[in-house]
Coordinates of C-alpha atoms in Angstrom, one line a residue:
M182 CA -2.5 -13.5 -31.2
S183 CA -4.6 -13.0 -34.3
D184 CA -6.1 -16.4 -33.7
L185 CA -7.6 -15.3 -30.4
M186 CA -11.1 -14.0 -30.4
L187 CA -11.8 -11.5 -27.5
S188 CA -15.2 -10.0 -26.8
F189 CA -16.9 -8.0 -24.1
D190 CA -19.4 -9.7 -21.8
S191 CA -21.5 -7.9 -19.3
A192 CA -21.8 -8.8 -15.7
I193 CA -23.7 -7.1 -12.9
N194 CA -21.8 -5.8 -9.8
A195 CA -23.3 -5.5 -6.3
E196 CA -24.6 -2.0 -7.1
G197 CA -26.5 -3.2 -10.2
A198 CA -24.1 -1.3 -12.5
P199 CA -22.7 -3.2 -15.5
Q200 CA -19.2 -4.5 -15.1
R201 CA -17.3 -5.5 -18.2
C202 CA -15.1 -8.5 -18.7
V203 CA -13.1 -9.8 -21.6
V204 CA -13.8 -13.4 -22.8
I205 CA -10.7 -15.0 -24.3
E206 CA -11.5 -17.8 -26.6
K207 CA -8.7 -20.0 -27.9
N208 CA -9.1 -22.0 -31.1
K209 CA -5.8 -23.8 -31.0
A210 CA -4.7 -22.5 -34.4
S211 CA -1.9 -20.3 -33.1
K212 CA 1.6 -21.5 -33.8
P213 CA 3.7 -22.0 -30.6
P214 CA 6.9 -19.9 -30.4
D215 CA 10.3 -21.3 -30.9
Y216 CA 11.8 -19.2 -28.2
T217 CA 11.5 -18.2 -24.5
I218 CA 12.1 -14.8 -22.9
P219 CA 15.7 -13.9 -23.8
R220 CA 18.1 -14.7 -21.0
N221 CA 19.9 -11.7 -19.6
D222 CA 21.6 -12.5 -16.3
N223 CA 22.9 -8.9 -16.1
S224 CA 19.5 -7.2 -16.3
V225 CA 18.8 -7.4 -12.6
R226 CA 16.9 -4.1 -12.7
A227 CA 14.7 -5.2 -15.6
Y228 CA 14.0 -8.5 -13.9
S229 CA 13.0 -6.6 -10.7
K230 CA 10.8 -4.2 -12.6
R231 CA 8.8 -7.0 -14.1
N232 CA 8.1 -8.6 -10.7
R233 CA 7.7 -5.7 -8.3
I234 CA 3.9 -5.7 -8.4
Y235 CA 3.8 -9.4 -7.6
V236 CA 6.2 -8.9 -4.7
L237 CA 3.8 -6.3 -3.3
R238 CA 0.9 -8.7 -3.8
D239 CA 2.7 -11.4 -1.8
F240 CA 3.4 -8.8 1.0
L241 CA -0.3 -7.8 1.1
L242 CA -1.5 -11.4 1.2
R243 CA 0.9 -12.2 3.9
N244 CA 0.2 -9.3 6.2
F245 CA -3.5 -8.4 5.5
P246 CA -5.4 -11.7 5.3
A247 CA -8.4 -10.3 7.0
S248 CA -8.6 -7.4 4.6
L249 CA -8.2 -9.5 1.5
T250 CA -11.3 -11.7 1.1
P251 CA -13.8 -12.0 -1.7
R252 CA -16.0 -9.5 0.2
S253 CA -13.2 -6.9 0.7
T254 CA -12.8 -3.7 -1.2
I255 CA -9.3 -2.3 -1.9
L256 CA -8.4 1.2 -2.9
D257 CA -5.4 1.2 -5.3
V258 CA -4.2 4.8 -5.1
A259 CA -2.5 6.3 -8.2
G260 CA -2.7 2.8 -9.7
G261 CA -1.8 4.0 -13.1
R262 CA -2.3 1.2 -15.6
G263 CA -4.1 -0.7 -12.8
D264 CA -1.9 -3.8 -12.8
L265 CA -2.2 -4.4 -9.0
S266 CA -6.0 -4.1 -9.1
W267 CA -6.2 -6.3 -12.2
I268 CA -4.1 -9.0 -10.5
L269 CA -6.1 -8.9 -7.3
R270 CA -9.4 -9.2 -9.2
N271 CA -8.5 -11.9 -11.7
I272 CA -6.0 -14.0 -9.6
D273 CA -7.3 -13.6 -6.0
G274 CA -11.0 -12.7 -6.7
I275 CA -10.7 -9.5 -4.7
D276 CA -12.5 -6.3 -5.7
A277 CA -10.1 -3.4 -6.1
I278 CA -10.9 0.2 -7.1
I279 CA -8.2 2.2 -9.0
A280 CA -8.1 5.8 -7.9
D281 CA -6.2 7.8 -10.5
P282 CA -7.0 10.8 -12.7
R283 CA -6.0 8.8 -15.8
V284 CA -8.0 6.0 -17.4
P285 CA -6.4 2.6 -16.6
N286 CA -5.0 0.4 -19.3
H287 CA -4.8 -3.4 -19.0
R288 CA -3.6 -4.0 -22.5
S289 CA -0.2 -5.4 -21.5
L290 CA -1.7 -7.9 -19.0
L291 CA -4.4 -9.0 -21.5
K292 CA -1.7 -9.5 -24.1
S293 CA 0.4 -11.6 -21.7
V294 CA -2.5 -13.7 -20.6
T295 CA -3.7 -14.4 -24.2
F296 CA -0.2 -15.5 -25.1
L297 CA 0.2 -17.8 -22.1
V298 CA -3.2 -19.4 -22.7
D299 CA -2.4 -19.9 -26.3
H300 CA 1.0 -21.4 -25.6
P301 CA 0.8 -23.7 -22.5
E302 CA 4.2 -25.2 -23.1
E303 CA 5.8 -21.8 -23.0
A304 CA 3.7 -20.9 -19.9
N305 CA 5.2 -24.0 -18.2
V306 CA 8.7 -22.8 -18.9
R307 CA 8.0 -19.3 -17.6
A308 CA 6.3 -20.6 -14.5
V309 CA 9.6 -22.0 -13.0
E310 CA 11.0 -19.8 -10.3
G311 CA 14.7 -19.1 -10.1
L312 CA 15.3 -19.0 -13.8
P313 CA 15.9 -15.8 -15.9
T314 CA 12.8 -16.8 -17.9
Y315 CA 10.5 -16.7 -14.8
Q316 CA 7.3 -14.8 -15.2
P317 CA 5.0 -14.6 -12.1
L318 CA 1.9 -14.3 -14.3
A319 CA 2.7 -17.7 -15.8
K320 CA 3.0 -19.3 -12.4
L321 CA -0.3 -17.7 -11.4
L322 CA -2.2 -18.6 -14.6
P323 CA -3.9 -21.6 -13.0
R324 CA -5.4 -19.2 -10.5
I325 CA -6.7 -17.1 -13.3
L326 CA -8.3 -20.2 -14.9
A327 CA -9.9 -21.2 -11.6
N328 CA -11.3 -17.8 -10.9
S329 CA -12.6 -17.6 -14.5
A330 CA -14.4 -21.0 -14.0
A331 CA -15.8 -19.9 -10.7
S332 CA -17.1 -16.7 -12.1
A333 CA -18.8 -18.5 -15.0
A334 CA -20.4 -21.0 -12.6
A335 CA -21.6 -18.3 -10.2
R336 CA -23.4 -16.6 -13.1
G337 CA -24.9 -19.9 -14.3
T338 CA -23.3 -19.5 -17.7
G339 CA -21.3 -22.6 -17.5
Q340 CA -17.9 -23.0 -19.2
R341 CA -16.8 -25.2 -22.1
S342 CA -15.7 -28.7 -21.2
D343 CA -12.3 -28.2 -22.7
D344 CA -11.9 -25.1 -20.4
Q345 CA -10.6 -22.9 -23.2
D346 CA -12.8 -19.8 -22.6
L347 CA -11.3 -17.4 -20.1
R348 CA -13.3 -14.6 -18.4
I349 CA -11.1 -11.6 -17.6
F350 CA -12.6 -8.8 -15.5
S351 CA -11.5 -5.2 -15.5
P352 CA -11.4 -3.7 -12.0
K353 CA -13.5 -0.7 -11.1
F354 CA -11.9 2.7 -11.2
M355 CA -12.6 6.3 -10.2
R356 CA -10.9 9.2 -12.0
I357 CA -9.8 11.3 -9.0
H358 CA -6.8 13.0 -7.5
V359 CA -6.1 11.5 -4.1
D360 CA -4.9 14.7 -2.4
N361 CA -5.5 16.9 0.6
T362 CA -8.7 18.3 -1.0
L363 CA -10.2 14.9 -1.0
V364 CA -9.2 14.1 2.5
E365 CA -10.6 17.4 3.8
A366 CA -13.9 16.9 1.9
L367 CA -14.3 13.4 3.5
R368 CA -13.3 14.7 6.9
K369 CA -15.9 17.4 6.7
F370 CA -18.6 14.9 5.7
L371 CA -17.7 12.3 8.3
S372 CA -17.6 14.9 11.1
S373 CA -21.1 16.1 10.1
S374 CA -24.6 14.8 10.7
G375 CA -24.9 13.4 7.2
S376 CA -27.8 15.7 6.4
A377 CA -28.9 16.7 2.9
V378 CA -26.8 19.9 3.2
D379 CA -23.7 17.9 4.1
L380 CA -24.3 15.6 1.1
R381 CA -24.6 18.7 -1.1
D382 CA -21.2 19.8 0.1
W383 CA -19.7 16.5 -0.9
D384 CA -21.6 16.6 -4.2
A385 CA -20.1 20.0 -4.9
Y386 CA -16.6 18.7 -4.2
W387 CA -17.1 15.7 -6.4
Q388 CA -18.5 17.7 -9.3
A389 CA -15.5 20.1 -9.2
E390 CA -13.1 17.2 -9.2
R391 CA -14.9 15.5 -12.0
C392 CA -14.7 18.7 -14.1
K393 CA -11.0 18.9 -13.4
V394 CA -10.2 15.3 -14.4
E395 CA -12.6 15.1 -17.3
S396 CA -10.6 17.7 -19.2
N397 CA -7.7 15.2 -19.1
K398 CA -8.3 12.8 -22.1
V399 CA -5.0 10.9 -21.5
Y400 CA -5.3 7.2 -21.4
Y401 CA -2.5 5.6 -19.4
G402 CA 0.1 4.6 -22.0
G403 CA -1.3 6.9 -24.7
T404 CA -4.6 8.1 -26.2
L405 CA -7.7 6.1 -25.4
P406 CA -8.2 3.3 -28.0
T407 CA -11.2 1.0 -28.5
K408 CA -9.2 -1.7 -30.2
N409 CA -5.5 -2.4 -30.6
T410 CA -3.8 -3.9 -33.6
T411 CA -3.8 -7.5 -32.3
G412 CA -7.6 -7.6 -32.1
T413 CA -7.7 -7.3 -28.3
I414 CA -10.6 -5.1 -27.2
I415 CA -9.6 -2.6 -24.6
D416 CA -12.0 -1.5 -21.9
G417 CA -13.2 2.1 -22.4
E418 CA -14.4 4.9 -20.1
G419 CA -17.7 3.3 -19.0
C420 CA -16.4 0.0 -18.0
G421 CA -16.7 -0.3 -14.2
Q422 CA -16.1 3.4 -13.6
I423 CA -17.4 4.9 -10.4
A424 CA -18.6 8.3 -11.6
G425 CA -21.4 9.3 -9.2
A426 CA -20.7 11.3 -6.1
R427 CA -22.9 9.1 -3.8
M428 CA -21.4 5.9 -5.2
A429 CA -17.9 7.2 -4.6
L430 CA -18.8 8.2 -1.1
R431 CA -20.1 4.7 -0.4
A432 CA -17.0 3.2 -1.9
F433 CA -14.7 5.3 0.5
Q434 CA -16.9 4.3 3.5
S435 CA -16.7 0.6 2.7
L436 CA -12.9 0.2 2.2
D437 CA -11.0 -2.6 3.9
L438 CA -7.5 -1.7 2.7
I439 CA -5.8 1.2 1.0
V440 CA -2.7 0.6 -1.1
G441 CA -0.3 3.0 -2.8
F442 CA 2.7 1.7 -4.8
H443 CA 4.9 4.6 -5.7
P444 CA 1.9 6.9 -5.7
D445 CA 4.1 10.0 -6.2
Q446 CA 2.3 13.2 -5.2
A447 CA -0.6 11.2 -3.7
T448 CA 1.7 9.5 -1.1
E449 CA 1.0 11.6 1.9
A450 CA -2.7 12.0 1.2
T451 CA -3.0 8.3 0.9
I452 CA -1.8 7.8 4.4
D453 CA -3.9 10.7 5.7
L454 CA -6.9 9.1 4.0
A455 CA -6.3 5.8 5.7
L456 CA -5.8 7.4 9.1
L457 CA -9.0 9.4 8.7
L458 CA -11.0 6.3 7.7
K459 CA -9.1 4.1 10.2
V460 CA -8.5 1.6 7.4
P461 CA -5.3 -0.6 7.2
F462 CA -2.9 0.6 4.5
A463 CA 0.3 -0.2 2.8
V464 CA 2.2 2.6 1.0
V465 CA 5.5 2.4 -0.8
P466 CA 6.8 6.0 -1.1
C467 CA 9.2 6.9 -4.0
C468 CA 9.7 10.4 -5.3
V469 CA 9.8 13.2 -2.7
F470 CA 8.7 16.3 -4.7
P471 CA 10.2 18.9 -2.3
K472 CA 9.2 21.9 -4.5
E473 CA 5.6 20.8 -4.6
F474 CA 5.4 20.2 -0.9
P475 CA 7.5 22.9 0.7
G476 CA 5.5 22.6 4.0
R477 CA 7.0 19.2 4.9
T478 CA 9.6 19.7 7.5
L479 CA 11.6 17.4 9.7
N480 CA 13.5 18.7 12.7
G481 CA 13.1 22.2 11.3
Q482 CA 14.4 21.3 7.9
R483 CA 12.6 20.8 4.6
V484 CA 12.1 17.2 3.6
R485 CA 14.2 16.6 0.5
A486 CA 15.5 13.0 0.6
H487 CA 13.6 9.7 0.5
N488 CA 14.8 8.6 4.0
E489 CA 13.6 12.0 5.3
L490 CA 10.2 11.4 3.6
V491 CA 9.8 8.0 5.2
E492 CA 10.6 9.4 8.7
Y493 CA 8.2 12.3 8.1
L494 CA 5.4 10.0 7.2
C495 CA 6.1 7.6 10.0
R496 CA 5.6 10.4 12.5
K497 CA 1.9 10.7 11.5
H498 CA 1.1 7.7 13.8
D499 CA 3.2 5.8 16.3
K500 CA 1.9 2.4 15.0
I501 CA 3.1 2.8 11.5
R502 CA 5.5 0.0 10.6
T503 CA 8.1 -0.3 7.9
E504 CA 9.5 -3.2 5.9
K505 CA 11.7 -3.6 2.9
L506 CA 10.2 -5.4 -0.1
P507 CA 12.5 -8.0 -1.7
F508 CA 13.1 -6.3 -5.1
V509 CA 16.1 -4.3 -6.3
E510 CA 15.9 -0.7 -5.1
T511 CA 16.9 2.1 -7.5
D512 CA 16.7 5.9 -7.5
T513 CA 13.3 5.8 -9.1
A514 CA 12.0 2.6 -7.5
K515 CA 12.2 2.5 -3.7
N516 CA 11.3 -0.6 -1.8
V517 CA 10.4 0.6 1.7
V518 CA 6.7 0.0 2.5
L519 CA 4.9 1.8 5.3
Y520 CA 1.9 0.1 6.7
M521 CA -0.6 -0.3 9.5
L522 CA -2.7 -3.4 10.3
K523 CA -6.3 -3.6 11.5
E524 CA -5.2 -4.4 15.0
D525 CA -3.1 -1.3 15.1
F526 CA -6.3 0.8 14.8
E527 CA -8.1 -1.4 17.3
M528 CA -5.3 -1.0 19.8
Q529 CA -5.6 2.7 19.4
W530 CA -9.3 2.6 20.1
L531 CA -8.8 0.4 23.2
N532 CA -6.1 2.8 24.5
S533 CA -8.4 5.8 24.1
R534 CA -11.2 4.0 25.9
H535 CA -8.8 3.2 28.7
D536 CA -7.8 6.8 29.0
E537 CA -11.5 7.8 29.2
V538 CA -12.1 5.4 32.1
E539 CA -9.1 6.7 34.0

């Protein structure tokens, strides 16, 4: 890792704001390892945990092809470290915005990519499915290389003939709580005429939210570093952050898909937001938090268990579908995904128009 030189390189996004990326340059001096990932056939849970986000990616690509294009914008609610958004951006070339009050941290993925790039033989071993050593990122590494080359070509910068430089982009993010306050602020604006007064109301909400989250200096995984001990530069606060009220409003209005993977307290608000915006969504609920949401009831009883939460959420719209994702379920990692497709909203609109005619 010490033989890898990483530096920031600026790019320009569609709104003219700087978007940062990491350029990984390999000098072939790093010694290849004499080991692979330790085999542990009994660690089914650990194996599942490593691969869950890739299982969700496969589900999204399979079910939302129209919403996952290079021109699409995805909202990754309570994305935490931002792994899903990072994967969509650097493997699939899809823009995703992390919506989380904490600052995202891509250090682990950057470390993995630099290792795989520097040790291609090890990457080949880890790319074989069905083995305990399987690492989805290793199998997808050629996609990262291809997107890196395409990005360099699009910017006219070219890429070295030996294809050793790798451009890794950090996804955009907004530091925000996805909660009922956000949903109601958007509902109020969308139901208004969009006048200057209405925009001031949205600005006031955004400023209050910014003040709340800016007091939180927590960087996902610890305090905010500028450089780790291996020499990998970590993106800081200004890298791709959506901080302005109007920019955030435009982002919400341009969404093509909303995703929440174990979004905790943001689970219900994520679905409410998608229903308000009439945007396809996929949400994997996990913890219930009955004390924080005493108003959730099902058949007259408070919602306390995961299966009750799923049923409660499904009752928000008769077109909400469910499916089990193929990873090991635990008490703290549920695998039921709730989702609606674009055609589900279109069918609702057609039905409403039919009722008006009658």
